[in-house]
mmCIF file of C-alpha atoms and ligand atoms in Angstrom:
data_model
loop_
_atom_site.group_PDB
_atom_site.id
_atom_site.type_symbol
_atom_site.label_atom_id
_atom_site.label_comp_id
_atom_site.label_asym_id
_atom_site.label_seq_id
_atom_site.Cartn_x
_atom_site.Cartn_y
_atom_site.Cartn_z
ATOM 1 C CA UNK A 941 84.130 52.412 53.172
ATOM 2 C CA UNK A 942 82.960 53.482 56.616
ATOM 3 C CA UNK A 943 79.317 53.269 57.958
ATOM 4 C CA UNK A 944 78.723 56.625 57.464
ATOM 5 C CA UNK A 945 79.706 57.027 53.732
ATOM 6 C CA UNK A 946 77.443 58.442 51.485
ATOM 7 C CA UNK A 947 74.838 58.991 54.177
ATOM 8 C CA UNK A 948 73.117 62.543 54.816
ATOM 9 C CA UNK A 949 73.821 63.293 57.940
ATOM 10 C CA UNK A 950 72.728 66.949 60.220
ATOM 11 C CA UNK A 951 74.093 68.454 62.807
ATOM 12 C CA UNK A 952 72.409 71.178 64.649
ATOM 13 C CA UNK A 953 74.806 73.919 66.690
ATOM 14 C CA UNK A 954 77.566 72.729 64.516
ATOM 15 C CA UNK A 955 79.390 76.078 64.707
ATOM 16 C CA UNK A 956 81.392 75.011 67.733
ATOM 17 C CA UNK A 957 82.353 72.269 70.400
ATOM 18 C CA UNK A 958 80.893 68.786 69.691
ATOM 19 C CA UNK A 959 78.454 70.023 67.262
ATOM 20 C CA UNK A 960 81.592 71.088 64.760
ATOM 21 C CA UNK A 961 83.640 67.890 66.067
ATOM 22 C CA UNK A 962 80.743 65.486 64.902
ATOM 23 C CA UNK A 963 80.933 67.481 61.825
ATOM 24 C CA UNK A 964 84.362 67.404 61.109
ATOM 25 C CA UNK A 965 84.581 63.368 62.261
ATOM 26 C CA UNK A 966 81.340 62.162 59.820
ATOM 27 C CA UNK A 967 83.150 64.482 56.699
ATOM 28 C CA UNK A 968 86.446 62.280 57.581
ATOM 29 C CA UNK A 969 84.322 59.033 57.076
ATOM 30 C CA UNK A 970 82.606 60.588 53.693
ATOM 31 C CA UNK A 971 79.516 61.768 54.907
ATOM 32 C CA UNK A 972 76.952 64.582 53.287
ATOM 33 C CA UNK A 973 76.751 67.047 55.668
ATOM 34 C CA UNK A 974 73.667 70.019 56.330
ATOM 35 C CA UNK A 975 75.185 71.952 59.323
ATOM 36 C CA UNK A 976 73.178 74.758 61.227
ATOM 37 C CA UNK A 977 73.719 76.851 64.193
ATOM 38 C CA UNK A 978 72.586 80.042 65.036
ATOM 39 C CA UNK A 979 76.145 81.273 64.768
ATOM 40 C CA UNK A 980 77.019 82.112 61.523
ATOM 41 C CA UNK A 981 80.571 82.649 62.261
ATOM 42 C CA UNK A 982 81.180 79.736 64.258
ATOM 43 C CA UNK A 983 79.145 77.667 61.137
ATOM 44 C CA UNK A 984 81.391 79.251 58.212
ATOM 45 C CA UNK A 985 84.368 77.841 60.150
ATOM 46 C CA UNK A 986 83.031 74.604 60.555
ATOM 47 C CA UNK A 987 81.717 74.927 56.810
ATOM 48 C CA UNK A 988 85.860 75.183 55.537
ATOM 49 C CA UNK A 989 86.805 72.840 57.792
ATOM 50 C CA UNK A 990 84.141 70.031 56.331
ATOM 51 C CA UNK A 991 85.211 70.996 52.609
ATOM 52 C CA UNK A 992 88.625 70.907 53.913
ATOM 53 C CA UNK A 993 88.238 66.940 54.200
ATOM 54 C CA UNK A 994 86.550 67.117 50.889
ATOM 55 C CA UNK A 995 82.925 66.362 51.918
ATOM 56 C CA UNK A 996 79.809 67.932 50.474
ATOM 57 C CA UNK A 997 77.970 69.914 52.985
ATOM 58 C CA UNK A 998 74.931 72.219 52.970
ATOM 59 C CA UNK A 999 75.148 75.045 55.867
ATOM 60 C CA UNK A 1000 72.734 77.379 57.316
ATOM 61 C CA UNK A 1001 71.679 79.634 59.920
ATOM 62 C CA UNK A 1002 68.772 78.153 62.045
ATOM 63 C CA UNK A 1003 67.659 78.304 65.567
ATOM 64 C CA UNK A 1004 66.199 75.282 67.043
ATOM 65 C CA UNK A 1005 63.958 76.807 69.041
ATOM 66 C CA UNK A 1006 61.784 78.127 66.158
ATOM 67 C CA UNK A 1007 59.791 74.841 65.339
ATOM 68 C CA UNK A 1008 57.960 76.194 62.118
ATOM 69 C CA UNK A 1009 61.771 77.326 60.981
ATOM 70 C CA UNK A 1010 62.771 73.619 61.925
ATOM 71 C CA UNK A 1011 60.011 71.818 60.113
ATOM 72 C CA UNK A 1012 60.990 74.155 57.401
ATOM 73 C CA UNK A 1013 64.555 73.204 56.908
ATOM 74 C CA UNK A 1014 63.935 69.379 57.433
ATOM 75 C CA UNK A 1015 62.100 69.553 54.222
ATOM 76 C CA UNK A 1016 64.537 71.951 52.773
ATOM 77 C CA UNK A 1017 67.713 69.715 53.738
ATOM 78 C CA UNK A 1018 65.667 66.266 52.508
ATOM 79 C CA UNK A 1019 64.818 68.217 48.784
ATOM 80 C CA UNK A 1020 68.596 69.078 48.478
ATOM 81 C CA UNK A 1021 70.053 65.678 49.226
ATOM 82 C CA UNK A 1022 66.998 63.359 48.147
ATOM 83 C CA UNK A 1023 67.566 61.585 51.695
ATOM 84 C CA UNK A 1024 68.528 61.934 54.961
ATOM 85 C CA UNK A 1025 69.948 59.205 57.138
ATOM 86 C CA UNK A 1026 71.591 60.246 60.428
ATOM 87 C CA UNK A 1027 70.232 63.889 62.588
ATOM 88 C CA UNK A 1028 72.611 64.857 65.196
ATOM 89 C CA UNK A 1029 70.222 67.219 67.823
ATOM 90 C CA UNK A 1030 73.246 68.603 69.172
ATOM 91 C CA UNK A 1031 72.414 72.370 69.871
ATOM 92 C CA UNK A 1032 72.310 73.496 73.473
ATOM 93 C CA UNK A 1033 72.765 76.469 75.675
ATOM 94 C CA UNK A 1034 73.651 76.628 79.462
ATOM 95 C CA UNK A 1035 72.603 79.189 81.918
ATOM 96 C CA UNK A 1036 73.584 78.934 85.841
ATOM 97 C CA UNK A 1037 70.787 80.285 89.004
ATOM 98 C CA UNK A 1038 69.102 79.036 91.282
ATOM 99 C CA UNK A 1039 65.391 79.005 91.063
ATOM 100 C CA UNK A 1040 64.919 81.206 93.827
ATOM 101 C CA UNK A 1041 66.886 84.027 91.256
ATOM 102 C CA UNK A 1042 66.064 82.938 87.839
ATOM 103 C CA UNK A 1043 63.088 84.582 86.419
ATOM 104 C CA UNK A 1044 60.567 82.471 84.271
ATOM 105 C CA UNK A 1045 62.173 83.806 80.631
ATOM 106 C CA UNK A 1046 65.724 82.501 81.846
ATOM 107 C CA UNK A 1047 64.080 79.142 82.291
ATOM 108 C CA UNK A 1048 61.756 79.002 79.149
ATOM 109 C CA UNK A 1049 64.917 79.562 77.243
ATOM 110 C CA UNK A 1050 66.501 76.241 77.863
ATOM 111 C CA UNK A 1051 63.857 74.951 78.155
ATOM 112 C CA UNK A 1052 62.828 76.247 73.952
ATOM 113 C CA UNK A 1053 66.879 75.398 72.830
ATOM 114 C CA UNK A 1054 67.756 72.524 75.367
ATOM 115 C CA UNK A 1055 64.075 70.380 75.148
ATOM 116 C CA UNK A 1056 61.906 71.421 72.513
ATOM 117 C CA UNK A 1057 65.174 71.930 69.382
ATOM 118 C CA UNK A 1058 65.598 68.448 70.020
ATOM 119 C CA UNK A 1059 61.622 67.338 69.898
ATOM 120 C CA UNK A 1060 61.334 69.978 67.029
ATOM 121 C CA UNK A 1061 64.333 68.334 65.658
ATOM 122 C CA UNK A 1062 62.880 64.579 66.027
ATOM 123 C CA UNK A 1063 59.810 65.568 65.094
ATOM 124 C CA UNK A 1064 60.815 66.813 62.029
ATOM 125 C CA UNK A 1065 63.350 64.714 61.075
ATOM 126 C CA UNK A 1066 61.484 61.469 61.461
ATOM 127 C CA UNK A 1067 59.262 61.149 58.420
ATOM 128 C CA UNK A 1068 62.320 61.519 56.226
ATOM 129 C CA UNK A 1069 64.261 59.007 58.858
ATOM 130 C CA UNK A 1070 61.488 56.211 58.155
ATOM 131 C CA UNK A 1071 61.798 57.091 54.404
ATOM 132 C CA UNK A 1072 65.459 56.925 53.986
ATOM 133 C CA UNK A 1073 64.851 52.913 55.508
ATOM 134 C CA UNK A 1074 68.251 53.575 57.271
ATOM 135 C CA UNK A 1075 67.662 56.403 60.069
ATOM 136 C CA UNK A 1076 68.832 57.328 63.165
ATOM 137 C CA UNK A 1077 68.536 59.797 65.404
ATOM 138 C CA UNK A 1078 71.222 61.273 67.988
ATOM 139 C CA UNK A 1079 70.040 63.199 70.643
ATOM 140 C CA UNK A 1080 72.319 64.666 73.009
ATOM 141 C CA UNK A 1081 71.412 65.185 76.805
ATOM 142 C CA UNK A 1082 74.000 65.231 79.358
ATOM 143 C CA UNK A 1083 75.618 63.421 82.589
ATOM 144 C CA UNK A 1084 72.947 66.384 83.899
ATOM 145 C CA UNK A 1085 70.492 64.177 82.558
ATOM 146 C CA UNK A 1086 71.570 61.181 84.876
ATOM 147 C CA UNK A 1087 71.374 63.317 87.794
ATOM 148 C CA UNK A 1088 71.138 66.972 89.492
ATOM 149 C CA UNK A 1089 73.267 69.544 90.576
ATOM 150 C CA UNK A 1090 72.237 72.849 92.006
ATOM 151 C CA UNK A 1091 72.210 75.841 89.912
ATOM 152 C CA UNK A 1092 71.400 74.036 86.764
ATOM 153 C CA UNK A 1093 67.483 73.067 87.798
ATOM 154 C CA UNK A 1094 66.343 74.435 83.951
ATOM 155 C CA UNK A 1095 69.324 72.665 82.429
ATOM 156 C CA UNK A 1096 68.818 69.490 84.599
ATOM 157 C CA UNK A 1097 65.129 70.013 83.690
ATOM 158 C CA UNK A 1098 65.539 69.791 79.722
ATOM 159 C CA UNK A 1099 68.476 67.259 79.753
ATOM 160 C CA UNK A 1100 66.308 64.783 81.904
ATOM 161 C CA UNK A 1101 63.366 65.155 79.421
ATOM 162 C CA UNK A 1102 65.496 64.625 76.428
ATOM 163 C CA UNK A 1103 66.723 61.295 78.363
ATOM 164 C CA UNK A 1104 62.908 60.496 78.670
ATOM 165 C CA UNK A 1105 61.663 61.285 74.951
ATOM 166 C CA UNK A 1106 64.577 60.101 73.591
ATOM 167 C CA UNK A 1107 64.735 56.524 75.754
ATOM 168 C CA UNK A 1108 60.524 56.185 74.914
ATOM 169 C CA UNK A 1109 61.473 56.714 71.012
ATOM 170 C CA UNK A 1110 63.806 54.163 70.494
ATOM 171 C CA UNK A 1111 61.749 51.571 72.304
ATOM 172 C CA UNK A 1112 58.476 52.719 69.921
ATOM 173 C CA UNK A 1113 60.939 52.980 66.639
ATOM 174 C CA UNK A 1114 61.769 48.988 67.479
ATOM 175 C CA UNK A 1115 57.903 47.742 68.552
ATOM 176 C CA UNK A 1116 56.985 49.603 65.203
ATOM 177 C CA UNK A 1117 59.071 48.111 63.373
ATOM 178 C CA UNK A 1118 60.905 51.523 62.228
ATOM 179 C CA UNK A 1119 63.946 51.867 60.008
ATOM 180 C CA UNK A 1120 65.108 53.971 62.671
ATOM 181 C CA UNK A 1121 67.440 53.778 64.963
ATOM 182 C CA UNK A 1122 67.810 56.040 68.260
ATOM 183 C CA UNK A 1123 70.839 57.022 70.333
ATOM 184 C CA UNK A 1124 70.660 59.230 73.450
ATOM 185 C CA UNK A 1125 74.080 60.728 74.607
ATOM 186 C CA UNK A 1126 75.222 61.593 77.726
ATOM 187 C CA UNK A 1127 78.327 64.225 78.197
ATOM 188 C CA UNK A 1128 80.437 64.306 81.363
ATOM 189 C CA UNK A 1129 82.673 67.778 80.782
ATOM 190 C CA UNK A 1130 84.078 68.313 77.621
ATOM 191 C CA UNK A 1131 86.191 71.166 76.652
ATOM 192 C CA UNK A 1132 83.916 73.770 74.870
ATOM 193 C CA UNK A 1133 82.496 77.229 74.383
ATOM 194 C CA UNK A 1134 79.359 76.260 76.100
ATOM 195 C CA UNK A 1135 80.094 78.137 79.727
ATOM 196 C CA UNK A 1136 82.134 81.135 77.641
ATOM 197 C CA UNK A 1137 78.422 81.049 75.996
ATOM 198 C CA UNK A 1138 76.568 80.806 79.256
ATOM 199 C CA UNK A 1139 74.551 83.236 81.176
ATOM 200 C CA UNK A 1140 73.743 83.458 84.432
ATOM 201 C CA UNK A 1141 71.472 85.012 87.093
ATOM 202 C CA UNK A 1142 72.285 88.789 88.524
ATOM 203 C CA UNK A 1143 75.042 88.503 91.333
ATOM 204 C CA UNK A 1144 77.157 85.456 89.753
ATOM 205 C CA UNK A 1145 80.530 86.071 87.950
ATOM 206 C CA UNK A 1146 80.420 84.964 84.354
ATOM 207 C CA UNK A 1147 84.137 84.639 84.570
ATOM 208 C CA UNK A 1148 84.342 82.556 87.758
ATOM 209 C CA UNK A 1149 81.813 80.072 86.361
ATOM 210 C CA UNK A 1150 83.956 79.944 82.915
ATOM 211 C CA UNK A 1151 87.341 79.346 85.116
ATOM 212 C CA UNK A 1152 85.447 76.521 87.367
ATOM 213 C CA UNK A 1153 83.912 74.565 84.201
ATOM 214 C CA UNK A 1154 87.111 74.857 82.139
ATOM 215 C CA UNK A 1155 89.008 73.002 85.154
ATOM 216 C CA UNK A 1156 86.052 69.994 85.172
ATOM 217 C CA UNK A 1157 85.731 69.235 81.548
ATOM 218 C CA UNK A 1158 88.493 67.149 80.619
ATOM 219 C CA UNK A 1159 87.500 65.400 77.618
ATOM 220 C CA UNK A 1160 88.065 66.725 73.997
ATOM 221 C CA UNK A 1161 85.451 67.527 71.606
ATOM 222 C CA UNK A 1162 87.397 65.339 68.796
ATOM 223 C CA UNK A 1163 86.785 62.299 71.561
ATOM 224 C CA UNK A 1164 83.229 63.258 72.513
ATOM 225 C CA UNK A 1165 82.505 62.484 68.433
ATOM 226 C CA UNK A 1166 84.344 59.373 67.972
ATOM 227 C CA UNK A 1167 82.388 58.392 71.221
ATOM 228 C CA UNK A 1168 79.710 59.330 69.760
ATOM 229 C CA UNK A 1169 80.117 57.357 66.278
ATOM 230 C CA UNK A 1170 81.414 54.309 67.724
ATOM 231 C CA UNK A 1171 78.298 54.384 69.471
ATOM 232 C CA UNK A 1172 76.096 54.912 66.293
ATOM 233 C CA UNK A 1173 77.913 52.423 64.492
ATOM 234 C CA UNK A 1174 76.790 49.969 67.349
ATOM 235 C CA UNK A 1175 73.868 50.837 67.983
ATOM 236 C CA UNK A 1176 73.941 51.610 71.240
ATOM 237 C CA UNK A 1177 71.269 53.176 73.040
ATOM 238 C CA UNK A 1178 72.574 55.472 75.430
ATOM 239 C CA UNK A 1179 76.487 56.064 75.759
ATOM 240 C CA UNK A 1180 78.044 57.815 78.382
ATOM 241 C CA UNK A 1181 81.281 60.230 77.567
ATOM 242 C CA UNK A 1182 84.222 60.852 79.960
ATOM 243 C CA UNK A 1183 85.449 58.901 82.859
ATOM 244 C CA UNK A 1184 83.988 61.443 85.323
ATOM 245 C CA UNK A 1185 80.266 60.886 83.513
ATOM 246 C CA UNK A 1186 81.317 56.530 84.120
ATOM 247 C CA UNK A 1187 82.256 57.561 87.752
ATOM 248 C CA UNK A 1188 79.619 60.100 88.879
ATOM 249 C CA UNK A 1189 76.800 57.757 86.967
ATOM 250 C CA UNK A 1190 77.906 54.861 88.791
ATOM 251 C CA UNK A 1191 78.055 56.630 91.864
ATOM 252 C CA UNK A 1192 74.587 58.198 91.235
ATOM 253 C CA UNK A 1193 73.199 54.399 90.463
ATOM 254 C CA UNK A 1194 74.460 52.345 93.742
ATOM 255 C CA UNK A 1195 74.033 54.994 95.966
ATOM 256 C CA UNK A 1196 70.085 56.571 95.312
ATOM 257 C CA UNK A 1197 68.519 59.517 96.268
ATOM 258 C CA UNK A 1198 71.156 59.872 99.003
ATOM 259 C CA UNK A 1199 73.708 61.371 95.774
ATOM 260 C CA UNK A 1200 72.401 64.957 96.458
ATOM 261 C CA UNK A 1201 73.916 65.019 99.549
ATOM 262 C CA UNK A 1202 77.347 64.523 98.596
ATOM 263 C CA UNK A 1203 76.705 66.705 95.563
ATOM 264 C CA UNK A 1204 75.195 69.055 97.562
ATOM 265 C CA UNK A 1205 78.221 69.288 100.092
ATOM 266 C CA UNK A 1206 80.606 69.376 96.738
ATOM 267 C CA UNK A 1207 78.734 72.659 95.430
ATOM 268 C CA UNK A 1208 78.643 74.020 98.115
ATOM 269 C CA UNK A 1209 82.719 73.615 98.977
ATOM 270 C CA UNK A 1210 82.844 74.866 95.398
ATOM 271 C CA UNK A 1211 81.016 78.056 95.458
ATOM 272 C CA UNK A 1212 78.903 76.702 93.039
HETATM 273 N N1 LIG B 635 80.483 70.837 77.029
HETATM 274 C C1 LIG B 635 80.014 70.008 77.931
HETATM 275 O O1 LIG B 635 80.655 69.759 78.976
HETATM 276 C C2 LIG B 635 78.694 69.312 77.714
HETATM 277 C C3 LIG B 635 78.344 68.304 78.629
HETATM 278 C C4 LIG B 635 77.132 67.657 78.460
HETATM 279 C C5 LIG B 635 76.301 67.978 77.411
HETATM 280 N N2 LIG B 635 76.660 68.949 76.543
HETATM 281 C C6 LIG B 635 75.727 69.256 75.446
HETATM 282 O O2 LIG B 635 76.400 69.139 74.216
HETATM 283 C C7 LIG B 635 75.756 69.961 73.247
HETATM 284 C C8 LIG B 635 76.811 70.803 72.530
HETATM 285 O O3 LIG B 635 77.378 71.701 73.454
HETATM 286 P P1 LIG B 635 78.889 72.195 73.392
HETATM 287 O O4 LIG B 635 79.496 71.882 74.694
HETATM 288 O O5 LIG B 635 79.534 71.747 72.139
HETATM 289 O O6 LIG B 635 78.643 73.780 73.420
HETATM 290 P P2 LIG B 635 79.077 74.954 72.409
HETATM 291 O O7 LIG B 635 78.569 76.205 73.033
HETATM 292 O O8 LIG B 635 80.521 74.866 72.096
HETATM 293 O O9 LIG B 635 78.233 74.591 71.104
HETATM 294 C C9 LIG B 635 76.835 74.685 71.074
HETATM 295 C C10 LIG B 635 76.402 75.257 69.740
HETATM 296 O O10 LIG B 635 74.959 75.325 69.733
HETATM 297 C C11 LIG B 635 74.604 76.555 69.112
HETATM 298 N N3 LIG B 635 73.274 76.987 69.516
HETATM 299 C C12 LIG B 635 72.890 77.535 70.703
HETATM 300 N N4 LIG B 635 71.597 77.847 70.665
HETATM 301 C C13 LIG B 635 71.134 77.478 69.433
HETATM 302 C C14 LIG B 635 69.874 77.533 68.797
HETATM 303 N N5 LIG B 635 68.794 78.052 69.412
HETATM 304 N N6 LIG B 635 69.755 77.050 67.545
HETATM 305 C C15 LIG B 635 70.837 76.540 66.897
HETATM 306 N N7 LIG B 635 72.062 76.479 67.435
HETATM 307 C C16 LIG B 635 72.200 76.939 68.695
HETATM 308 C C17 LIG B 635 75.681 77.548 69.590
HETATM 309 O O11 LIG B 635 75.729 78.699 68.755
HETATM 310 C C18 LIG B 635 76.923 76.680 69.515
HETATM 311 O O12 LIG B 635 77.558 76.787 68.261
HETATM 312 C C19 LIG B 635 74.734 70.802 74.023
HETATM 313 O O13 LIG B 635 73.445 70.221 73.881
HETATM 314 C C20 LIG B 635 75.200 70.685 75.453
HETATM 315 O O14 LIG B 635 74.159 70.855 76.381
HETATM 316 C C21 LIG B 635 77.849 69.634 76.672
#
């Protein structure tokens, strides 16, 4: 028996990267799975994969940025399985500019996927959390939600606020009392899809950026979910993945406001 068998657990973006790791770890330690992504591909996979360890699971297509379609499926996914225990709001998108180039669309996006999925997802997850008596909630931010780089202002943006909403939830699920427990993740690089995925403003090469992320993320997305579920099982409230997320964090902490510089000076040795 592990602490996640039996339990109803979703994962939004599951077609790929941590989203399909998370999905493949909690069917390992018998969990009921309802996976989503806007990727039906990249969710099929991840469907045969989960079945492949033998674990019921319920996929379809949603996009977390449609919050009548998200209220929707909450219901849907709590009728199937009678319950739902653990909601993994996992889903994100990436886009590189600086604000000078990006128009107000390119921001809105991450800004609907990055911010609001995971509210959406909260939102709508939470009556069925309190139900269940045994809920928690997993939202996932980002090292770029401990601090700022340049050309990721939307990104930084909706990765802060999740840090915010997130941190303010878990302190009103314990004053309340709540059967719910809440989790906010933070990512240094892991190896992914997500810059492949990426757009960017006119005038950058999508290539380039592809190249200069796939040399920073070190981390596996098999790791970033055991990470991740060692942290549920303890309860933690934030948890921090990677080495360079412990280093740059702790450099971020001692040394202030003066951390854009040297960030600054690093993007800007970087091309980035
Ligand atoms: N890879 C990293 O280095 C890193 C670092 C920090 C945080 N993160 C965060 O981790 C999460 C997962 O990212 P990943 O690296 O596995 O990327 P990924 O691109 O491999 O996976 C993201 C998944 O989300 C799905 N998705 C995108 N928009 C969606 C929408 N509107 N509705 C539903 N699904 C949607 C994509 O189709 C994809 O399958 C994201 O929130 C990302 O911001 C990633």
């Amino acid at each position: 028996m592990s602490h996640f068998t039996g339990k109803v657990a979703v994962v939004t973006g599951a077609g790929s990267g941590i989203g399909r790791a998370l999905s493949v770890e909690l069917a390992k330690r018998g969990a009921r799975l309802a996976i989503c992504d806007v990727d039906t591909v990249g969710l099929a996979e991840t469907e045969a994969l989960v079945r492949s360890q033998g674990a019921e699971v319920k996929a379809d297509h949603l996009d977390v940025s449609q919050r009548e379609l998200v209220l929707a499926y909450a219901d849907d996914v709590a009728a199937h399985f009678g319950t739902v225990n653990l909601v993994f709001n996992n889903a994100g998108i990436a886009f590189t500019g600086k604000v000078e180039q990006m128009s107000f669309k390119d921001m809105d996006r991450v800004m609907d996927v990055d911010f609001w999925g995971v509210v959406s997802g909260t939102k709508a997850f939470l009556p069925h959390l309190i139900e269940s008596g045994d809920g928690h909630i997993i939202n996932i931010s980002s090292i770029f939600g401990l601090f700022s780089v340049p050309t990721q202002s939307a990104y930084n943006a909706a990765k802060f606020a999740v840090r915010g909403f997130t941190e303010s939830l878990r302190m009103e699920m314990i004053a309340d009392k709540r059967p719910v427990k809440v989790l906010c993740v933070h990512p240094g690089g892991i190896k992914t899809n997500i810059a492949r995925k990426a757009e960017q403003v006119e005038g950058l090469d999508h290539d380039d950026l592809a190249k200069q992320f796939d040399k920073l993320a070190r981390t596996s997305p098999a790791k970033a979910a055991n990470v991740i579920l060692k942290a549920v099982e303890k309860n933690k409230a934030r948890v921090l993945i990677g080495a360079d997320a412990w280093v740059l964090d702790k450099f971020v902490r001692t040394s202030g406001p003066g951390y854009a510089r040297a960030v600054g000076a690093f993007s800007k040795r970087n091309g980035l």
